[in-house]
Amino acid sequence: MDLKLQNWKKFCRYYSGDLYGIWTRYSRAGDVIESWRCIRSFRPTADCREIHHQNHYTYANGKTETKTFGPYKQPITTGLFLDNGFSWGSTTVKSGSTFFSDICLRYENSRATAIAKYDESGSLKRFTVFPEHLGHFVNVATLPPAHQISSDWQGTVQTITPDWQISAPIVTSWQPLDDLPEDYLRLHFTNGISISCPAQVESGKAFFVAVDWLVNQTLLQRGTRHYDQSGFSSFTLEVFRI
C-alpha cells in the first residue's frame, strides 16, 4: 500500500468519532491559565475519502462555540499516524513565526494530548493538555509521574519519518523524563500526562519534545517529536509495561 495512503487509513481507523475532553491551558511554569470542555468531532464519509472535523467548545462562563476545520481529503493529512499515537506540528523553527508541537497518544477508546506553543522569538509560551474519551466524558484518575510507580518499565519503540516510513518495533529501555540528559523544562500533570521540552527553540539546533502518558499503573506510553539541525526528522512512540 502507498505509504501516504496507509497513513491516511490509520487516521480514519483510529481517530474517527467524537472525542470528549477537558482542555487545560498552562503557563510555562505549570500554572493553570484556563480550562474548558471540548468535543472534537471527526466524521469520515462512508468511503473514508474525506473527514470532516469540528470542535465544539463549552467555556467556564457558559459560552459555547463551534469551529470547523478541513475537510481533510484522502490522502492529505499533516499528521503522522501510528496505531497508538500521532503527531503534527511545525516542521522548522522560523524567525518571526510561532512554533508548536502536538503529540496525541491512544489506548483503546482513550486519548491524551499535549501541545507546546512557542512565540515568534522561539520562547516557550504555554501548554495545552487534555485527556479525551471516545463517545462521552469520563472522570480521569489522578496519577503520579511514572517514575514514582516503578523503575522497571519494559518496552518497545517504533519510528515514523516525514516520508511515512514506519520502522518495526524494537526493544528499548526506559528513562524517566527527569533523567534525560538535556536541560529541559519538565512538567508532570495530575492526569498522568507529563511533558519535557526546551524553554527555547532555535533554527539549526537539534532538540526534542517528549510527552509521557501513564495510562494506568502498568502501562506507560511516550511520544517524541525529534528535530535535527534541518528541522523535524521523526516521531517515535514508545510503549512500556511493568
PDB file of N, CA and C in Angstrom, residues 98-201:
ATOM      1  N   THR A  98       5.496  31.669  14.944  1.00  0.00           N
ATOM      2  CA  THR A  98       5.262  30.822  16.105  1.00  0.00           C
ATOM      3  C   THR A  98       5.628  29.378  15.761  1.00  0.00           C
ATOM      4  N   PHE A  99       5.847  28.580  16.799  1.00  0.00           N
ATOM      5  CA  PHE A  99       6.246  27.186  16.644  1.00  0.00           C
ATOM      6  C   PHE A  99       5.424  26.363  17.625  1.00  0.00           C
ATOM      7  N   PHE A 100       4.967  25.162  17.188  1.00  0.00           N
ATOM      8  CA  PHE A 100       4.222  24.316  18.127  1.00  0.00           C
ATOM      9  C   PHE A 100       4.490  22.846  17.857  1.00  0.00           C
ATOM     10  N   SER A 101       4.280  22.059  18.900  1.00  0.00           N
ATOM     11  CA  SER A 101       4.381  20.601  18.835  1.00  0.00           C
ATOM     12  C   SER A 101       3.119  20.011  19.436  1.00  0.00           C
ATOM     13  N   ASP A 102       2.466  19.105  18.697  1.00  0.00           N
ATOM     14  CA  ASP A 102       1.224  18.468  19.134  1.00  0.00           C
ATOM     15  C   ASP A 102       1.453  16.959  19.119  1.00  0.00           C
ATOM     16  N   ILE A 103       1.326  16.317  20.281  1.00  0.00           N
ATOM     17  CA  ILE A 103       1.501  14.872  20.400  1.00  0.00           C
ATOM     18  C   ILE A 103       0.264  14.279  21.059  1.00  0.00           C
ATOM     19  N   CYS A 104      -0.333  13.274  20.403  1.00  0.00           N
ATOM     20  CA  CYS A 104      -1.518  12.589  20.932  1.00  0.00           C
ATOM     21  C   CYS A 104      -1.208  11.106  21.063  1.00  0.00           C
ATOM     22  N   LEU A 105      -1.515  10.536  22.224  1.00  0.00           N
ATOM     23  CA  LEU A 105      -1.311   9.116  22.482  1.00  0.00           C
ATOM     24  C   LEU A 105      -2.668   8.440  22.658  1.00  0.00           C
ATOM     25  N   ARG A 106      -2.773   7.178  22.197  1.00  0.00           N
ATOM     26  CA  ARG A 106      -4.063   6.480  22.188  1.00  0.00           C
ATOM     27  C   ARG A 106      -3.952   5.135  22.892  1.00  0.00           C
ATOM     28  N   TYR A 107      -4.990   4.808  23.670  1.00  0.00           N
ATOM     29  CA  TYR A 107      -5.139   3.465  24.220  1.00  0.00           C
ATOM     30  C   TYR A 107      -6.622   3.129  24.227  1.00  0.00           C
ATOM     31  N   GLU A 108      -7.007   2.136  23.439  1.00  0.00           N
ATOM     32  CA  GLU A 108      -8.408   1.743  23.301  1.00  0.00           C
ATOM     33  C   GLU A 108      -9.246   2.979  22.972  1.00  0.00           C
ATOM     34  N   ASN A 109     -10.215   3.351  23.808  1.00  0.00           N
ATOM     35  CA  ASN A 109     -11.081   4.493  23.498  1.00  0.00           C
ATOM     36  C   ASN A 109     -10.644   5.790  24.171  1.00  0.00           C
ATOM     37  N   SER A 110      -9.457   5.788  24.744  1.00  0.00           N
ATOM     38  CA  SER A 110      -8.969   6.984  25.426  1.00  0.00           C
ATOM     39  C   SER A 110      -7.799   7.602  24.661  1.00  0.00           C
ATOM     40  N   ARG A 111      -7.623   8.906  24.850  1.00  0.00           N
ATOM     41  CA  ARG A 111      -6.552   9.650  24.218  1.00  0.00           C
ATOM     42  C   ARG A 111      -5.935  10.593  25.258  1.00  0.00           C
ATOM     43  N   ALA A 112      -4.693  10.998  25.010  1.00  0.00           N
ATOM     44  CA  ALA A 112      -4.040  12.017  25.828  1.00  0.00           C
ATOM     45  C   ALA A 112      -3.214  12.888  24.903  1.00  0.00           C
ATOM     46  N   THR A 113      -3.419  14.193  24.974  1.00  0.00           N
ATOM     47  CA  THR A 113      -2.743  15.131  24.070  1.00  0.00           C
ATOM     48  C   THR A 113      -2.061  16.224  24.869  1.00  0.00           C
ATOM     49  N   ALA A 114      -0.861  16.606  24.422  1.00  0.00           N
ATOM     50  CA  ALA A 114      -0.156  17.751  25.000  1.00  0.00           C
ATOM     51  C   ALA A 114       0.427  18.571  23.855  1.00  0.00           C
ATOM     52  N   ILE A 115       0.180  19.881  23.897  1.00  0.00           N
ATOM     53  CA  ILE A 115       0.649  20.803  22.869  1.00  0.00           C
ATOM     54  C   ILE A 115       1.551  21.836  23.531  1.00  0.00           C
ATOM     55  N   ALA A 116       2.742  21.999  22.990  1.00  0.00           N
ATOM     56  CA  ALA A 116       3.661  23.044  23.451  1.00  0.00           C
ATOM     57  C   ALA A 116       3.664  24.153  22.404  1.00  0.00           C
ATOM     58  N   LYS A 117       3.445  25.387  22.843  1.00  0.00           N
ATOM     59  CA  LYS A 117       3.371  26.530  21.922  1.00  0.00           C
ATOM     60  C   LYS A 117       4.488  27.519  22.250  1.00  0.00           C
ATOM     61  N   TYR A 118       5.208  27.954  21.209  1.00  0.00           N
ATOM     62  CA  TYR A 118       6.308  28.904  21.344  1.00  0.00           C
ATOM     63  C   TYR A 118       5.953  30.201  20.615  1.00  0.00           C
ATOM     64  N   ASP A 119       6.491  31.323  21.075  1.00  0.00           N
ATOM     65  CA  ASP A 119       6.195  32.600  20.431  1.00  0.00           C
ATOM     66  C   ASP A 119       7.153  32.854  19.261  1.00  0.00           C
ATOM     67  N   GLU A 120       7.041  34.050  18.674  1.00  0.00           N
ATOM     68  CA  GLU A 120       7.807  34.374  17.461  1.00  0.00           C
ATOM     69  C   GLU A 120       9.313  34.427  17.691  1.00  0.00           C
ATOM     70  N   SER A 121       9.731  34.567  18.935  1.00  0.00           N
ATOM     71  CA  SER A 121      11.165  34.592  19.236  1.00  0.00           C
ATOM     72  C   SER A 121      11.705  33.208  19.578  1.00  0.00           C
ATOM     73  N   GLY A 122      10.832  32.178  19.545  1.00  0.00           N
ATOM     74  CA  GLY A 122      11.256  30.825  19.882  1.00  0.00           C
ATOM     75  C   GLY A 122      11.201  30.509  21.356  1.00  0.00           C
ATOM     76  N   SER A 123      10.601  31.386  22.148  1.00  0.00           N
ATOM     77  CA  SER A 123      10.498  31.180  23.591  1.00  0.00           C
ATOM     78  C   SER A 123       9.196  30.447  23.930  1.00  0.00           C
ATOM     79  N   LEU A 124       9.295  29.456  24.804  1.00  0.00           N
ATOM     80  CA  LEU A 124       8.113  28.700  25.201  1.00  0.00           C
ATOM     81  C   LEU A 124       7.076  29.622  25.823  1.00  0.00           C
ATOM     82  N   LYS A 125       5.837  29.521  25.343  1.00  0.00           N
ATOM     83  CA  LYS A 125       4.772  30.413  25.786  1.00  0.00           C
ATOM     84  C   LYS A 125       3.796  29.714  26.726  1.00  0.00           C
ATOM     85  N   ARG A 126       3.308  28.534  26.322  1.00  0.00           N
ATOM     86  CA  ARG A 126       2.301  27.848  27.145  1.00  0.00           C
ATOM     87  C   ARG A 126       2.137  26.409  26.672  1.00  0.00           C
ATOM     88  N   PHE A 127       1.348  25.649  27.464  1.00  0.00           N
ATOM     89  CA  PHE A 127       0.959  24.284  27.119  1.00  0.00           C
ATOM     90  C   PHE A 127      -0.562  24.193  27.086  1.00  0.00           C
ATOM     91  N   THR A 128      -1.069  23.310  26.247  1.00  0.00           N
ATOM     92  CA  THR A 128      -2.465  22.897  26.312  1.00  0.00           C
ATOM     93  C   THR A 128      -2.473  21.384  26.444  1.00  0.00           C
ATOM     94  N   VAL A 129      -3.151  20.882  27.482  1.00  0.00           N
ATOM     95  CA  VAL A 129      -3.114  19.463  27.817  1.00  0.00           C
ATOM     96  C   VAL A 129      -4.545  18.966  27.977  1.00  0.00           C
ATOM     97  N   PHE A 130      -4.853  17.809  27.360  1.00  0.00           N
ATOM     98  CA  PHE A 130      -6.213  17.291  27.544  1.00  0.00           C
ATOM     99  C   PHE A 130      -6.292  15.776  27.341  1.00  0.00           C
ATOM    100  N   PRO A 131      -6.843  15.075  28.339  1.00  0.00           N
ATOM    101  CA  PRO A 131      -7.248  13.685  28.154  1.00  0.00           C
ATOM    102  C   PRO A 131      -8.623  13.666  27.485  1.00  0.00           C
ATOM    103  N   GLU A 132      -8.881  12.631  26.676  1.00  0.00           N
ATOM    104  CA  GLU A 132     -10.161  12.520  25.977  1.00  0.00           C
ATOM    105  C   GLU A 132     -10.653  11.079  26.027  1.00  0.00           C
ATOM    106  N   HIS A 133     -11.962  10.921  25.787  1.00  0.00           N
ATOM    107  CA  HIS A 133     -12.557   9.590  25.697  1.00  0.00           C
ATOM    108  C   HIS A 133     -13.551   9.581  24.550  1.00  0.00           C
ATOM    109  N   LEU A 134     -13.582   8.474  23.832  1.00  0.00           N
ATOM    110  CA  LEU A 134     -14.476   8.354  22.691  1.00  0.00           C
ATOM    111  C   LEU A 134     -15.920   8.173  23.145  1.00  0.00           C
ATOM    112  N   GLY A 135     -16.797   9.094  22.727  1.00  0.00           N
ATOM    113  CA  GLY A 135     -18.232   8.932  22.947  1.00  0.00           C
ATOM    114  C   GLY A 135     -18.831   9.622  24.139  1.00  0.00           C
ATOM    115  N   HIS A 136     -18.044   9.908  25.175  1.00  0.00           N
ATOM    116  CA  HIS A 136     -18.602  10.564  26.362  1.00  0.00           C
ATOM    117  C   HIS A 136     -17.465  11.047  27.266  1.00  0.00           C
ATOM    118  N   PHE A 137     -17.824  11.950  28.178  1.00  0.00           N
ATOM    119  CA  PHE A 137     -16.859  12.415  29.168  1.00  0.00           C
ATOM    120  C   PHE A 137     -16.645  11.333  30.228  1.00  0.00           C
ATOM    121  N   VAL A 138     -15.434  11.259  30.752  1.00  0.00           N
ATOM    122  CA  VAL A 138     -15.125  10.343  31.846  1.00  0.00           C
ATOM    123  C   VAL A 138     -14.348  11.096  32.908  1.00  0.00           C
ATOM    124  N   ASN A 139     -14.390  10.578  34.122  1.00  0.00           N
ATOM    125  CA  ASN A 139     -13.567  11.130  35.190  1.00  0.00           C
ATOM    126  C   ASN A 139     -12.166  10.533  35.086  1.00  0.00           C
ATOM    127  N   VAL A 140     -11.181  11.388  34.949  1.00  0.00           N
ATOM    128  CA  VAL A 140      -9.800  10.933  34.784  1.00  0.00           C
ATOM    129  C   VAL A 140      -9.149  10.798  36.149  1.00  0.00           C
ATOM    130  N   ALA A 141      -8.565   9.637  36.403  1.00  0.00           N
ATOM    131  CA  ALA A 141      -7.940   9.388  37.702  1.00  0.00           C
ATOM    132  C   ALA A 141      -6.697  10.257  37.889  1.00  0.00           C
ATOM    133  N   THR A 142      -6.462  10.649  39.136  1.00  0.00           N
ATOM    134  CA  THR A 142      -5.230  11.354  39.474  1.00  0.00           C
ATOM    135  C   THR A 142      -4.100  10.345  39.589  1.00  0.00           C
ATOM    136  N   LEU A 143      -3.046  10.549  38.809  1.00  0.00           N
ATOM    137  CA  LEU A 143      -1.947   9.595  38.768  1.00  0.00           C
ATOM    138  C   LEU A 143      -0.622  10.310  38.992  1.00  0.00           C
ATOM    139  N   PRO A 144       0.327   9.642  39.643  1.00  0.00           N
ATOM    140  CA  PRO A 144       1.651  10.240  39.864  1.00  0.00           C
ATOM    141  C   PRO A 144       2.504  10.113  38.611  1.00  0.00           C
ATOM    142  N   PRO A 145       3.655  10.783  38.549  1.00  0.00           N
ATOM    143  CA  PRO A 145       4.601  10.550  37.453  1.00  0.00           C
ATOM    144  C   PRO A 145       5.026   9.081  37.426  1.00  0.00           C
ATOM    145  N   ALA A 146       5.346   8.590  36.230  1.00  0.00           N
ATOM    146  CA  ALA A 146       5.642   7.164  36.051  1.00  0.00           C
ATOM    147  C   ALA A 146       6.789   6.687  36.931  1.00  0.00           C
ATOM    148  N   HIS A 147       7.811   7.553  37.143  1.00  0.00           N
ATOM    149  CA  HIS A 147       8.971   7.099  37.911  1.00  0.00           C
ATOM    150  C   HIS A 147       8.640   6.884  39.387  1.00  0.00           C
ATOM    151  N   GLN A 148       7.499   7.411  39.836  1.00  0.00           N
ATOM    152  CA  GLN A 148       7.093   7.186  41.220  1.00  0.00           C
ATOM    153  C   GLN A 148       6.398   5.837  41.399  1.00  0.00           C
ATOM    154  N   ILE A 149       6.038   5.190  40.314  1.00  0.00           N
ATOM    155  CA  ILE A 149       5.396   3.885  40.380  1.00  0.00           C
ATOM    156  C   ILE A 149       6.426   2.768  40.294  1.00  0.00           C
ATOM    157  N   SER A 150       7.348   2.880  39.304  1.00  0.00           N
ATOM    158  CA  SER A 150       8.317   1.807  39.098  1.00  0.00           C
ATOM    159  C   SER A 150       9.492   2.321  38.288  1.00  0.00           C
ATOM    160  N   SER A 151      10.632   1.667  38.445  1.00  0.00           N
ATOM    161  CA  SER A 151      11.773   1.938  37.580  1.00  0.00           C
ATOM    162  C   SER A 151      12.026   0.748  36.649  1.00  0.00           C
ATOM    163  N   ASP A 152      11.078  -0.200  36.648  1.00  0.00           N
ATOM    164  CA  ASP A 152      11.264  -1.450  35.919  1.00  0.00           C
ATOM    165  C   ASP A 152      10.343  -1.542  34.706  1.00  0.00           C
ATOM    166  N   TRP A 153      10.107  -0.413  34.032  1.00  0.00           N
ATOM    167  CA  TRP A 153       9.287  -0.418  32.825  1.00  0.00           C
ATOM    168  C   TRP A 153      10.051  -1.098  31.682  1.00  0.00           C
ATOM    169  N   GLN A 154       9.379  -1.999  30.959  1.00  0.00           N
ATOM    170  CA  GLN A 154       9.962  -2.694  29.819  1.00  0.00           C
ATOM    171  C   GLN A 154       9.146  -2.357  28.580  1.00  0.00           C
ATOM    172  N   GLY A 155       9.835  -2.018  27.456  1.00  0.00           N
ATOM    173  CA  GLY A 155       9.044  -1.564  26.330  1.00  0.00           C
ATOM    174  C   GLY A 155       9.657  -1.726  24.966  1.00  0.00           C
ATOM    175  N   THR A 156       8.913  -1.215  23.968  1.00  0.00           N
ATOM    176  CA  THR A 156       9.356  -1.199  22.580  1.00  0.00           C
ATOM    177  C   THR A 156       9.184   0.207  22.030  1.00  0.00           C
ATOM    178  N   VAL A 157       9.932   0.493  20.954  1.00  0.00           N
ATOM    179  CA  VAL A 157       9.856   1.793  20.314  1.00  0.00           C
ATOM    180  C   VAL A 157       9.642   1.596  18.818  1.00  0.00           C
ATOM    181  N   GLN A 158       8.825   2.475  18.234  1.00  0.00           N
ATOM    182  CA  GLN A 158       8.557   2.454  16.804  1.00  0.00           C
ATOM    183  C   GLN A 158       8.698   3.878  16.276  1.00  0.00           C
ATOM    184  N   THR A 159       9.219   4.030  15.071  1.00  0.00           N
ATOM    185  CA  THR A 159       9.504   5.347  14.500  1.00  0.00           C
ATOM    186  C   THR A 159       8.786   5.530  13.170  1.00  0.00           C
ATOM    187  N   ILE A 160       8.258   6.741  12.943  1.00  0.00           N
ATOM    188  CA  ILE A 160       7.728   7.116  11.640  1.00  0.00           C
ATOM    189  C   ILE A 160       8.416   8.409  11.212  1.00  0.00           C
ATOM    190  N   THR A 161       8.825   8.458   9.972  1.00  0.00           N
ATOM    191  CA  THR A 161       9.547   9.611   9.436  1.00  0.00           C
ATOM    192  C   THR A 161       8.608  10.471   8.590  1.00  0.00           C
ATOM    193  N   PRO A 162       9.011  11.696   8.252  1.00  0.00           N
ATOM    194  CA  PRO A 162       8.123  12.574   7.477  1.00  0.00           C
ATOM    195  C   PRO A 162       7.695  12.009   6.123  1.00  0.00           C
ATOM    196  N   ASP A 163       8.434  11.036   5.580  1.00  0.00           N
ATOM    197  CA  ASP A 163       8.027  10.405   4.327  1.00  0.00           C
ATOM    198  C   ASP A 163       7.240   9.121   4.578  1.00  0.00           C
ATOM    199  N   TRP A 164       6.693   8.980   5.809  1.00  0.00           N
ATOM    200  CA  TRP A 164       5.745   7.921   6.199  1.00  0.00           C
ATOM    201  C   TRP A 164       6.378   6.536   6.322  1.00  0.00           C
ATOM    202  N   GLN A 165       7.691   6.457   6.406  1.00  0.00           N
ATOM    203  CA  GLN A 165       8.350   5.180   6.632  1.00  0.00           C
ATOM    204  C   GLN A 165       8.184   4.803   8.102  1.00  0.00           C
ATOM    205  N   ILE A 166       7.693   3.597   8.355  1.00  0.00           N
ATOM    206  CA  ILE A 166       7.477   3.123   9.723  1.00  0.00           C
ATOM    207  C   ILE A 166       8.415   1.965  10.013  1.00  0.00           C
ATOM    208  N   SER A 167       9.152   2.070  11.098  1.00  0.00           N
ATOM    209  CA  SER A 167      10.076   1.001  11.475  1.00  0.00           C
ATOM    210  C   SER A 167       9.328  -0.115  12.191  1.00  0.00           C
ATOM    211  N   ALA A 168       9.938  -1.275  12.228  1.00  0.00           N
ATOM    212  CA  ALA A 168       9.420  -2.353  13.074  1.00  0.00           C
ATOM    213  C   ALA A 168       9.698  -2.008  14.530  1.00  0.00           C
ATOM    214  N   PRO A 169       8.825  -2.430  15.457  1.00  0.00           N
ATOM    215  CA  PRO A 169       9.090  -2.169  16.872  1.00  0.00           C
ATOM    216  C   PRO A 169      10.363  -2.884  17.329  1.00  0.00           C
ATOM    217  N   ILE A 170      11.170  -2.189  18.115  1.00  0.00           N
ATOM    218  CA  ILE A 170      12.359  -2.812  18.694  1.00  0.00           C
ATOM    219  C   ILE A 170      12.355  -2.574  20.205  1.00  0.00           C
ATOM    220  N   VAL A 171      13.055  -3.413  20.914  1.00  0.00           N
ATOM    221  CA  VAL A 171      13.112  -3.299  22.376  1.00  0.00           C
ATOM    222  C   VAL A 171      13.875  -2.024  22.761  1.00  0.00           C
ATOM    223  N   THR A 172      13.361  -1.324  23.765  1.00  0.00           N
ATOM    224  CA  THR A 172      14.012  -0.110  24.231  1.00  0.00           C
ATOM    225  C   THR A 172      14.006  -0.077  25.751  1.00  0.00           C
ATOM    226  N   SER A 173      14.909   0.690  26.315  1.00  0.00           N
ATOM    227  CA  SER A 173      14.958   0.860  27.772  1.00  0.00           C
ATOM    228  C   SER A 173      14.326   2.183  28.146  1.00  0.00           C
ATOM    229  N   TRP A 174      13.762   2.235  29.330  1.00  0.00           N
ATOM    230  CA  TRP A 174      13.032   3.421  29.783  1.00  0.00           C
ATOM    231  C   TRP A 174      13.916   4.315  30.637  1.00  0.00           C
ATOM    232  N   GLN A 175      13.804   5.614  30.375  1.00  0.00           N
ATOM    233  CA  GLN A 175      14.419   6.623  31.227  1.00  0.00           C
ATOM    234  C   GLN A 175      13.342   7.601  31.656  1.00  0.00           C
ATOM    235  N   PRO A 176      13.252   7.930  32.938  1.00  0.00           N
ATOM    236  CA  PRO A 176      12.304   8.970  33.355  1.00  0.00           C
ATOM    237  C   PRO A 176      12.610  10.279  32.635  1.00  0.00           C
ATOM    238  N   LEU A 177      11.582  11.058  32.366  1.00  0.00           N
ATOM    239  CA  LEU A 177      11.796  12.354  31.725  1.00  0.00           C
ATOM    240  C   LEU A 177      12.801  13.194  32.501  1.00  0.00           C
ATOM    241  N   ASP A 178      12.751  13.092  33.820  1.00  0.00           N
ATOM    242  CA  ASP A 178      13.656  13.899  34.649  1.00  0.00           C
ATOM    243  C   ASP A 178      15.112  13.485  34.506  1.00  0.00           C
ATOM    244  N   ASP A 179      15.368  12.266  33.964  1.00  0.00           N
ATOM    245  CA  ASP A 179      16.732  11.768  33.837  1.00  0.00           C
ATOM    246  C   ASP A 179      17.304  11.944  32.440  1.00  0.00           C
ATOM    247  N   LEU A 180      16.502  12.422  31.502  1.00  0.00           N
ATOM    248  CA  LEU A 180      17.022  12.633  30.163  1.00  0.00           C
ATOM    249  C   LEU A 180      18.104  13.712  30.218  1.00  0.00           C
ATOM    250  N   PRO A 181      19.134  13.610  29.407  1.00  0.00           N
ATOM    251  CA  PRO A 181      20.319  14.452  29.593  1.00  0.00           C
ATOM    252  C   PRO A 181      20.126  15.937  29.321  1.00  0.00           C
ATOM    253  N   GLU A 182      19.182  16.290  28.440  1.00  0.00           N
ATOM    254  CA  GLU A 182      19.015  17.699  28.104  1.00  0.00           C
ATOM    255  C   GLU A 182      18.460  18.492  29.283  1.00  0.00           C
ATOM    256  N   ASP A 183      18.900  19.707  29.404  1.00  0.00           N
ATOM    257  CA  ASP A 183      18.439  20.588  30.477  1.00  0.00           C
ATOM    258  C   ASP A 183      17.129  21.236  30.043  1.00  0.00           C
ATOM    259  N   TYR A 184      16.073  20.421  30.044  1.00  0.00           N
ATOM    260  CA  TYR A 184      14.779  20.855  29.535  1.00  0.00           C
ATOM    261  C   TYR A 184      13.815  21.162  30.674  1.00  0.00           C
ATOM    262  N   LEU A 185      12.764  21.887  30.330  1.00  0.00           N
ATOM    263  CA  LEU A 185      11.663  22.092  31.258  1.00  0.00           C
ATOM    264  C   LEU A 185      10.843  20.813  31.314  1.00  0.00           C
ATOM    265  N   ARG A 186      10.461  20.387  32.510  1.00  0.00           N
ATOM    266  CA  ARG A 186       9.668  19.168  32.667  1.00  0.00           C
ATOM    267  C   ARG A 186       8.504  19.449  33.599  1.00  0.00           C
ATOM    268  N   LEU A 187       7.311  19.093  33.155  1.00  0.00           N
ATOM    269  CA  LEU A 187       6.112  19.298  33.963  1.00  0.00           C
ATOM    270  C   LEU A 187       5.328  17.995  34.032  1.00  0.00           C
ATOM    271  N   HIS A 188       4.829  17.670  35.215  1.00  0.00           N
ATOM    272  CA  HIS A 188       4.007  16.489  35.437  1.00  0.00           C
ATOM    273  C   HIS A 188       2.618  16.956  35.872  1.00  0.00           C
ATOM    274  N   PHE A 189       1.601  16.590  35.105  1.00  0.00           N
ATOM    275  CA  PHE A 189       0.237  16.998  35.398  1.00  0.00           C
ATOM    276  C   PHE A 189      -0.491  15.877  36.138  1.00  0.00           C
ATOM    277  N   THR A 190      -1.586  16.205  36.821  1.00  0.00           N
ATOM    278  CA  THR A 190      -2.249  15.238  37.696  1.00  0.00           C
ATOM    279  C   THR A 190      -3.007  14.158  36.930  1.00  0.00           C
ATOM    280  N   ASN A 191      -3.208  14.320  35.639  1.00  0.00           N
ATOM    281  CA  ASN A 191      -3.975  13.339  34.859  1.00  0.00           C
ATOM    282  C   ASN A 191      -3.083  12.270  34.223  1.00  0.00           C
ATOM    283  N   GLY A 192      -1.852  12.130  34.707  1.00  0.00           N
ATOM    284  CA  GLY A 192      -0.952  11.111  34.184  1.00  0.00           C
ATOM    285  C   GLY A 192      -0.163  11.551  32.975  1.00  0.00           C
ATOM    286  N   ILE A 193      -0.342  12.787  32.541  1.00  0.00           N
ATOM    287  CA  ILE A 193       0.369  13.318  31.381  1.00  0.00           C
ATOM    288  C   ILE A 193       1.558  14.151  31.852  1.00  0.00           C
ATOM    289  N   SER A 194       2.704  13.960  31.209  1.00  0.00           N
ATOM    290  CA  SER A 194       3.918  14.732  31.507  1.00  0.00           C
ATOM    291  C   SER A 194       4.517  15.219  30.199  1.00  0.00           C
ATOM    292  N   ILE A 195       5.312  16.264  30.276  1.00  0.00           N
ATOM    293  CA  ILE A 195       5.951  16.793  29.076  1.00  0.00           C
ATOM    294  C   ILE A 195       7.370  17.244  29.395  1.00  0.00           C
ATOM    295  N   SER A 196       8.255  17.075  28.425  1.00  0.00           N
ATOM    296  CA  SER A 196       9.626  17.569  28.522  1.00  0.00           C
ATOM    297  C   SER A 196       9.950  18.277  27.218  1.00  0.00           C
ATOM    298  N   CYS A 197      10.422  19.523  27.308  1.00  0.00           N
ATOM    299  CA  CYS A 197      10.713  20.288  26.100  1.00  0.00           C
ATOM    300  C   CYS A 197      11.668  21.424  26.431  1.00  0.00           C
ATOM    301  N   PRO A 198      12.358  21.972  25.429  1.00  0.00           N
ATOM    302  CA  PRO A 198      13.253  23.093  25.695  1.00  0.00           C
ATOM    303  C   PRO A 198      12.484  24.373  25.981  1.00  0.00           C
ATOM    304  N   ALA A 199      13.051  25.237  26.783  1.00  0.00           N
ATOM    305  CA  ALA A 199      12.433  26.537  27.049  1.00  0.00           C
ATOM    306  C   ALA A 199      12.577  27.469  25.856  1.00  0.00           C
ATOM    307  N   GLN A 200      13.569  27.161  24.994  1.00  0.00           N
ATOM    308  CA  GLN A 200      13.828  27.987  23.811  1.00  0.00           C
ATOM    309  C   GLN A 200      14.174  27.073  22.647  1.00  0.00           C
ATOM    310  N   VAL A 201      13.576  27.328  21.476  1.00  0.00           N
ATOM    311  CA  VAL A 201      13.945  26.582  20.276  1.00  0.00           C
ATOM    312  C   VAL A 201      14.624  27.527  19.298  1.00  0.00           C
TER     313      VAL A 201
END
